[in-house]
Amino acid sequence: MLKAVILIGGPQKGTRFRPLSFEVPKPLFPVAGVPMLQHHIEACAKVPNMKEILLIGFYQPNEELTRFLFNAQQEFKISIRYLQEYSALGTGGGIYHFRDQIVSGSPEAFFVLNADVSSAFPLTEMLSFQKEHGEPNSFVILGTTANRKQSMNYGCIVENEDTHEVLHYVEKPSTFVSDIINCGVYLFNPDIFQHIGSIFQKNQQDMLLEEPTNGWHRAEAIRLEQDIFTALAGQGKLYVYKTLRFWSQIKSAGSAIYASRLYLNQYHKTHPERLASNKEGGPKISGNVYIHPTANIDPTAMLGPNVSIGTGVTIGAGVRVRESIILHGANLQDHCCVLNSIVGWDSTIGKWARVEGTPSDPNPNDPFAKIDSETLFRDGKLTPSITILGCNVSIPSEVIILNSIVLPHKDLNRSFKNQIIL
Amino acid sequence: MKALILVGGYGTRLRPLTLSVPKPLVDFCNKPILLHQVEALVKAGVDHVVLAVSYMSELLEREMRVQEQRLGIRISLSHETEPLGTAGPLALARELLDVDNEPFFVLNSDVICDFPFKDLMQFHRNHGQEGTIVVTRVEEPSKYGVVVFEADTGRIHRFVEKPQVFVSNKINSGIYIFNPSMLSRIQLRPTSIEKEIFPVMAEEGQLYTMELQGFWMDIGQPKDFLTGMCMYLQSLRQQAPERLHTGPGFLGNVLVDPTAQIGDNCTIGPNVTIGAGVVVEDGVRIKRCTVMKGARVRSHSWLESCIVGWSSSVGQWVRMENVTVLGEDVIVNDELYLNGANVLPHKSINESVPEPRIIM
Ligand SMILES: Nc1nc2c(ncn2[C@@H]2O[C@H](COP(=O)(O)OP(=O)(O)OP(=O)(O)O)[C@@H](O)[C@H]2O)c(=O)[nH]1
Ligand SMILES: Nc1nc2c(ncn2[C@@H]2O[C@H](COP(=O)(O)OP(=O)(O)OP(=O)(O)O)[C@@H](O)[C@H]2O)c(=O)[nH]1
Ligand SMILES: [Mg+2]
Ligand SMILES: [Mg+2]
C-alpha cells in the first residue's frame, strides 16, 4: 500500500501571498474553484492502493482546515489527517518527526508533495518510473525543464542522462548549474528516514559542540533539499523523473491566477462538468470558466477566459471579467470590468468601475519559461502586478484601481494606480 | 457691416483634430467653430465676412460657399501666401474692409462666448476712437497678457505680458472692432496685432476696452475645448434649454444630435455633446465628453473628459479619461484603458495607454 504526505507549511510562510493569506491559510486558497490542496488530494486519491493522506504543517488546528478535511474525506473516501508540528521543522524535519505515523501500516512507498505547487501530478508515472529505472529502494524527484535564467530560482538537478540518476543537487544556486529543476513532488520509501535520521544525529552532535541553546529544536529542523538531496546525489539512491506536463509554483497571489488557468485547462479531461458553457439565459462564456452553482450571474455579463467565480458571488448586467478569481460573496455591479485581478471575499465593485492588474505570466514564446514570483518592489517601486482586493473591500462606482493591492476592509473613495493601500 | 476672422493659424495645439480639418471647421457643440462666430455676426447685422486664410483653404472654401447660400451673406476668402500673423492679414484684406467708412469686427477663430457684437458696436461708436478690444476676466492673470485700463471709460493704458504682481485680471478676448482708419497702421508683412499694433494705439489714446459679460473660452487646445463645451452647454441651459436632451439616463447639460442613437441603460452627462449619426450602445457611461459625427461607442464603456473624433470607434468595456483625444477614424479595441492618450487619425489601438502619451 501507499501513502502521501502534503507539506502545508504554516502561518509564517506564504508572506508573498498577502493580503489573501490573512483570511485563509494559503493551502486552502481556491485555485480553479477548489482549495489549492484539493488538487493534490485528488491526484493522490487516484493512485491505486493509496490508503492515507497526511497533511503536515504548523498551523494551529482551525475551523477552515477541519472543515476542508472533513469534506475531502467524504468526497475522496480516504483517510486524511492533519499532523501539526510544534514549530517549523522544515521540509524534512516534519516527515521525520511524524515518521511513525507515516510508516504505520507498512506502506512500501509514500509520496511527499509541496502544497504550493500546481501540477498535473503524474504520480502513477513516477511509480512506474521507479519500478523500471531506479534501484529497488531508490527515491524519485519529479523534475521539469526550466530556462537557464529562471532555473537558479529553484532546486537544480544534474542527472545521468542514461540512468536518470541524480548526480548533483543544489538549491537555488547563484550561477547556472542545470536546467532540470525540482518540482517539489517526491516518491520515497521508509529508507529515507535513515538518511534524515543521520542528519538529525549529526545536527545533535554539532549542537553539543556549541554553547547550549534550545538546540534540540534546531537539530530537528531539517531541509529535504539542502540537507538530504545534496548528500544523496551521486549515491545511486536518488533519481529524477522528468515530466513535460504542466507545473508551476504558487508563491505570489499572481501565480494563483496562472495556476487556475492550468487547472481549468486540465478540467477538460478531469472535470468537464466544472467548466461553464454558453447556455440560453446564461452569461457569455469565452474560454475556460468555473462558476460555482450558487453564484448569481446576469445573462448580459461576459466571463473568461480563465475566470473562477466563488460561492454566492453576484455579477450584474454588462459586467466583464477576464483572467481573474472572484472569491465568495463578492458583488460586481453593472458594467464594471475586472481584468487580471483577485477580488476578495465579500468585496464590492461599483458600477463602471475598472479593476485591472498586469499579468505576470511566463513568456509565452519560451516553452520552458516559468512564472516569476518576484518580490513586490523593484528599485523601490511597486512592480506592476495583478490587482488584489482583500476581503470586504469596497470600490466606488466609475473609478479605476490599477496594479494595486488593497488590504482588507478598506472603503476606497477614488482611483488608485500602482499602490499598496493599507 | 463687415467682419474679418483670422483663420490662418495651423491649429497645432488642437491636433490630432486639426490634422483632418482646419481648426475653424472642427465641430464644437455639433457645429463648426467658425459657424458659431459667423452666425453671431449675421445676427448682429454683418453681411460680409472676410476669412483670412493660409492653409487647407479648399475645404474651408467649399464649406463657406454652402454657408453663403444658407445665411444669405457674402463670404470672402483672403489668401495669404505666407502666414502674416494676427495683423498682417488686415493689410492684405484692406480693399475689402476699407470700402465705406464703417467700423468692422475682427475675431480670432477659436474663441467661444456669448458674442456681444451689437453692444460692442454701440460702445465703440460712443467713445468715437479707432478701436475697441473686448476683454474678459480670468482667475490667474499671471498666465496671460493683461490689459490695464481706466475703469470708468475703458481707455487702455498699457498691456503687460504675464504680470508677476497683480496689475489687472482682464485679458484680450480676441474680439475687436476697428475704424478703417487703423488699417493705415499695418504693413503688408508678418505682424502681431497684440505686440506691435495695440501698444501704439493705446499710447495714442485710440484703444478702448469693453468688458465681456458671461462666459468666454479660447478653445484652441483639447483641455480648454472641453471646458469651453461645459460653458457653452450651461449657457444653452439658460438661453435655449429646449435644445438640451433630458430624460431617464441623462444628467445635467447634454446636447444630442437628433440622428444619434443611444442604447439602453446608459448614463450620459453632465456636459456631453453627441454628434450626428453617433451610435452609443447599451450600458455606456459618458461624462464631460464630445463625441463627434459618425463615431460609435460600444457597450459598457466608460468615458470622461475625452474627445472622440469623427467616425472613430470605441470598443466594449473601454475606459478613456483625462483628455484622451481620438483623431478621425480611430479604432480602440475592446477592454483597453486610455489615460490622456492623443491618438492620430486612422490608428487602431490594441494596447492600453496607462500614462498620457501621443500615439502616432
Ligand atoms: N510542514 C512544513 N512544511 C513546510 C515547512 N517549510 C516549508 N514547508 C512547505 O514546503 C513547501 C516548500 O516550501 P519552501 O521550501 O519554503 O519553498 P521553496 O519552494 O523552497 O521556495 P522559497 O519559499 O522561495 O524558499 C511549501 O509547500 C511549504 O508550505 C515546514 O517547516 N514545515
Ligand atoms: N490669417 C492668419 N491667421 C493667423 C495666423 N496666425 C494665427 N492666426 C489666427 O490667429 C488666431 C490666434 O492664433 P492662435 O491662438 O495661436 O491659433 P493657431 O496659431 O491657429 O493655433 P496653434 O498652432 O495651436 O498656436 C487664430 O484664429 C489663428 O487662426 C496667420 O499667420 N495668418
Ligand atoms: Mg525550499
Ligand atoms: Mg499659434
Coordinates of C-alpha atoms in Angstrom, one line a residue, chain B residues 56-348:
Chain B
M56 CA -6.0 73.9 -46.1
S57 CA -8.3 76.5 -47.6
E58 CA -10.1 74.3 -50.2
L59 CA -12.1 72.6 -47.5
L60 CA -12.9 75.9 -45.9
E61 CA -13.8 77.5 -49.2
R62 CA -16.2 74.7 -50.1
E63 CA -17.9 74.8 -46.8
M64 CA -18.2 78.6 -46.9
R65 CA -19.9 78.6 -50.3
V66 CA -22.6 76.5 -48.7
Q67 CA -22.9 78.9 -45.8
E68 CA -23.1 81.9 -48.0
Q69 CA -26.2 80.5 -49.6
R70 CA -27.7 79.4 -46.3
L71 CA -27.1 82.7 -44.4
G72 CA -27.7 85.0 -47.4
I73 CA -24.4 86.9 -46.9
R74 CA -21.1 87.4 -48.7
I75 CA -18.1 85.4 -47.5
S76 CA -14.7 86.3 -49.0
L77 CA -11.5 84.4 -48.6
S78 CA -8.4 86.4 -48.3
H79 CA -5.5 84.1 -49.1
E80 CA -2.0 84.8 -47.8
T81 CA 1.0 83.1 -49.4
E82 CA 3.0 83.3 -46.2
P83 CA 1.5 83.4 -42.6
L84 CA 1.1 87.1 -41.9
G85 CA 0.4 86.7 -38.1
T86 CA -2.6 88.4 -36.5
A87 CA -2.2 91.9 -38.0
G88 CA -0.7 91.3 -41.5
P89 CA -4.0 89.7 -42.8
L90 CA -5.8 93.0 -42.2
A91 CA -3.4 94.8 -44.5
L92 CA -3.9 92.1 -47.1
A93 CA -7.7 92.4 -46.9
R94 CA -7.6 96.2 -46.8
E95 CA -9.5 96.6 -50.1
L96 CA -12.4 94.5 -48.7
L97 CA -12.5 96.3 -45.4
D98 CA -12.0 99.9 -46.4
V99 CA -15.0 100.4 -48.7
D100 CA -17.3 102.6 -46.7
N101 CA -16.3 104.5 -43.6
E102 CA -17.9 101.9 -41.3
P103 CA -16.2 100.1 -38.5
F104 CA -15.5 96.4 -38.9
F105 CA -15.2 93.5 -36.5
V106 CA -12.0 91.3 -36.2
L107 CA -12.1 87.9 -34.5
N108 CA -9.7 85.1 -33.6
S109 CA -11.2 82.0 -34.9
D110 CA -11.1 79.9 -31.8
V111 CA -12.9 81.9 -29.1
I112 CA -16.3 80.9 -27.8
C113 CA -18.6 83.2 -25.8
D114 CA -21.9 85.0 -26.0
F115 CA -20.7 87.2 -28.7
P116 CA -21.6 90.8 -27.8
F117 CA -21.4 92.3 -31.3
K118 CA -24.3 94.8 -31.0
D119 CA -23.2 96.1 -27.7
L120 CA -19.6 96.3 -29.0
M121 CA -20.7 98.4 -32.0
Q122 CA -22.7 100.7 -29.7
F123 CA -19.9 101.1 -27.2
H124 CA -17.4 101.7 -30.0
R125 CA -19.4 104.4 -31.6
N126 CA -20.0 106.1 -28.2
H127 CA -16.3 106.6 -27.4
G128 CA -15.5 107.5 -31.0
Q129 CA -11.9 106.4 -31.1
E130 CA -10.1 103.9 -33.5
G131 CA -10.5 100.6 -31.8
T132 CA -12.2 98.6 -29.0
I133 CA -10.9 95.3 -27.6
V134 CA -13.3 93.0 -25.8
V135 CA -11.7 91.9 -22.5
T136 CA -12.6 89.1 -20.2
R137 CA -11.8 88.3 -16.6
V138 CA -9.5 85.5 -15.7
E139 CA -8.6 83.9 -12.4
E140 CA -4.9 83.6 -12.9
P141 CA -3.8 86.7 -14.8
S142 CA -0.1 85.7 -14.4
K143 CA -0.6 83.2 -17.2
Y144 CA -1.7 85.7 -19.8
G145 CA -1.1 89.1 -21.1
V146 CA -3.3 91.5 -19.3
V147 CA -4.9 94.8 -20.2
V148 CA -4.6 97.8 -17.9
F149 CA -7.3 100.4 -18.5
E150 CA -9.2 103.3 -16.9
A151 CA -12.1 101.8 -15.0
D152 CA -14.7 104.5 -15.9
T153 CA -14.1 105.0 -19.5
G154 CA -12.4 101.8 -20.6
R155 CA -9.5 103.6 -22.1
I156 CA -6.4 101.4 -22.3
H157 CA -3.2 102.5 -20.6
R158 CA -1.0 99.6 -21.4
F159 CA -0.5 95.8 -21.9
V160 CA 1.5 93.7 -19.5
E161 CA 2.7 90.2 -20.6
K162 CA 2.4 87.6 -17.8
P163 CA 2.4 90.0 -14.9
Q164 CA 4.3 88.8 -11.8
V165 CA 2.5 91.3 -9.5
F166 CA -1.2 91.9 -9.9
V167 CA -2.0 94.8 -12.2
S168 CA -5.2 93.6 -13.8
N169 CA -7.3 90.5 -14.2
K170 CA -8.7 91.4 -17.7
I171 CA -7.3 89.8 -20.8
N172 CA -7.7 90.4 -24.5
S173 CA -10.5 88.0 -25.6
G174 CA -9.6 88.1 -29.3
I175 CA -12.7 90.1 -30.4
Y176 CA -12.2 93.6 -31.7
I177 CA -13.8 96.4 -33.6
F178 CA -11.9 99.0 -35.6
N179 CA -12.4 102.1 -37.7
P180 CA -11.0 101.6 -41.2
S181 CA -8.5 104.4 -40.4
M182 CA -6.5 102.0 -38.2
L183 CA -5.6 99.9 -41.4
S184 CA -3.0 102.6 -42.2
R185 CA -1.1 101.5 -39.2
I186 CA -0.4 98.0 -40.6
Q187 CA 2.1 97.0 -43.3
L188 CA 1.8 94.0 -45.5
R189 CA 4.2 91.8 -43.7
P190 CA 4.0 89.3 -40.8
T191 CA 2.9 91.4 -37.8
S192 CA 1.4 90.6 -34.5
I193 CA -1.5 92.8 -33.7
E194 CA -1.2 92.2 -30.0
K195 CA 2.5 93.1 -29.7
E196 CA 3.1 95.6 -32.5
I197 CA -0.1 97.4 -33.2
F198 CA -2.2 97.6 -30.0
P199 CA 0.6 99.1 -27.8
V200 CA 0.9 102.0 -30.2
M201 CA -2.8 102.6 -30.5
A202 CA -3.1 102.5 -26.7
E203 CA -0.3 105.0 -26.3
E204 CA -2.1 107.4 -28.6
G205 CA -5.4 107.0 -26.6
Q206 CA -7.1 105.3 -29.6
L207 CA -7.8 102.0 -27.9
Y208 CA -10.7 101.1 -25.5
T209 CA -11.9 98.1 -23.8
M210 CA -15.4 96.7 -23.3
E211 CA -15.8 94.0 -20.7
L212 CA -17.4 90.8 -21.7
Q213 CA -20.4 89.6 -19.8
G214 CA -20.8 85.9 -19.3
F215 CA -18.5 83.0 -20.4
W216 CA -15.5 83.1 -22.6
M217 CA -13.0 80.4 -23.6
D218 CA -10.2 80.1 -26.1
I219 CA -10.8 76.5 -27.3
G220 CA -7.6 76.2 -29.1
Q221 CA -6.4 73.1 -27.1
P222 CA -8.3 70.0 -26.1
K223 CA -8.5 70.7 -22.4
D224 CA -9.9 74.1 -23.0
F225 CA -12.1 72.8 -25.7
L226 CA -13.8 70.6 -23.2
T227 CA -14.0 73.4 -20.6
G228 CA -15.5 75.7 -23.3
M229 CA -18.0 73.0 -24.1
C230 CA -19.2 72.9 -20.5
M231 CA -19.6 76.7 -20.5
Y232 CA -21.4 76.7 -23.8
L233 CA -23.9 74.0 -22.7
Q234 CA -24.5 75.8 -19.5
S235 CA -25.3 79.0 -21.4
L236 CA -27.7 76.9 -23.6
R237 CA -29.3 75.7 -20.4
Q238 CA -30.1 79.4 -19.6
Q239 CA -30.9 80.6 -23.1
A240 CA -32.4 77.7 -25.0
P241 CA -33.0 74.8 -22.6
E242 CA -35.2 73.1 -25.1
R243 CA -32.1 72.3 -27.2
L244 CA -30.7 70.1 -24.4
H245 CA -31.6 66.5 -24.1
T246 CA -33.5 65.3 -21.0
G247 CA -35.0 62.1 -19.8
P248 CA -34.0 59.0 -17.8
G249 CA -30.3 58.3 -18.1
F250 CA -29.4 61.9 -18.9
L251 CA -27.7 64.1 -16.3
G252 CA -27.1 67.8 -16.5
N253 CA -26.5 69.6 -19.8
V254 CA -26.3 67.2 -22.7
L255 CA -26.6 68.0 -26.4
V256 CA -27.6 65.1 -28.6
D257 CA -28.0 65.4 -32.4
P258 CA -31.4 64.0 -33.4
T259 CA -29.8 61.4 -35.7
A260 CA -27.7 59.9 -32.9
Q261 CA -28.8 56.6 -31.3
I262 CA -28.4 56.0 -27.6
G263 CA -28.7 52.4 -26.2
D264 CA -30.5 51.2 -23.1
N265 CA -29.2 51.6 -19.5
C266 CA -26.7 54.3 -20.4
T267 CA -25.9 57.2 -18.2
I268 CA -24.9 60.3 -20.2
G269 CA -23.9 63.6 -18.7
P270 CA -23.3 66.0 -17.3
N271 CA -21.6 68.1 -20.1
V272 CA -21.7 65.8 -23.1
T273 CA -22.1 66.6 -26.8
I274 CA -23.1 63.8 -29.1
G275 CA -22.9 64.4 -32.8
A276 CA -24.9 63.4 -35.9
G277 CA -25.2 59.7 -36.6
V278 CA -23.3 58.7 -33.5
V279 CA -24.2 55.3 -32.0
V280 CA -23.9 54.8 -28.3
E281 CA -24.6 51.2 -27.5
D282 CA -26.1 49.8 -24.2
G283 CA -24.7 50.4 -20.8
V284 CA -22.3 53.2 -21.7
R285 CA -21.3 55.9 -19.2
I286 CA -20.2 59.2 -20.7
K287 CA -19.5 62.5 -18.9
R288 CA -17.7 65.7 -20.0
C289 CA -17.0 64.5 -23.5
T290 CA -17.5 65.4 -27.1
V291 CA -18.4 62.5 -29.4
M292 CA -18.2 63.7 -33.0
K293 CA -20.2 62.9 -36.1
G294 CA -20.3 59.2 -37.1
A295 CA -18.5 57.8 -34.1
R296 CA -19.5 54.7 -32.2
V297 CA -19.1 53.8 -28.5
R298 CA -19.7 50.1 -27.9
S299 CA -21.4 48.7 -24.8
H300 CA -20.4 49.1 -21.2
S301 CA -17.6 51.6 -21.9
W302 CA -16.8 54.5 -19.6
L303 CA -15.6 57.9 -21.0
E304 CA -14.8 61.0 -19.1
S305 CA -13.1 64.2 -20.4
C306 CA -12.5 62.9 -23.9
I307 CA -12.9 64.0 -27.4
V308 CA -13.9 61.2 -29.8
G309 CA -13.1 62.3 -33.3
W310 CA -15.2 61.8 -36.4
S311 CA -16.1 58.2 -37.3
S312 CA -14.0 56.7 -34.5
S313 CA -15.0 53.6 -32.8
V314 CA -14.5 52.8 -29.1
G315 CA -14.8 49.1 -28.2
Q316 CA -16.6 47.4 -25.4
W317 CA -15.5 47.8 -21.7
V318 CA -13.1 50.5 -22.7
R319 CA -12.2 53.2 -20.2
M320 CA -11.0 56.5 -21.6
E321 CA -10.2 59.6 -19.5
N322 CA -8.0 62.5 -18.7
V323 CA -8.3 64.4 -22.0
T324 CA -7.9 61.5 -24.3
V325 CA -8.4 62.7 -27.8
L326 CA -9.1 60.4 -30.7
G327 CA -8.4 61.8 -34.1
E328 CA -10.6 60.9 -37.1
D329 CA -11.4 57.2 -37.7
V330 CA -9.5 55.8 -34.8
I331 CA -10.4 52.3 -33.5
V332 CA -10.0 51.5 -29.9
N333 CA -10.2 47.8 -29.3
D334 CA -12.2 46.1 -26.5
E335 CA -11.3 46.3 -22.9
L336 CA -8.5 48.9 -23.2
Y337 CA -7.7 51.7 -20.9
L338 CA -6.6 55.0 -22.4
N339 CA -5.4 57.7 -20.0
G340 CA -4.6 61.0 -21.6
A341 CA -3.9 59.4 -25.0
N342 CA -3.6 61.6 -28.0
V343 CA -4.3 59.4 -31.0
L344 CA -3.5 60.4 -34.6
P345 CA -6.1 59.8 -37.3
H346 CA -6.8 56.3 -38.7
K347 CA -4.9 54.4 -35.9
S348 CA -6.1 51.2 -34.5

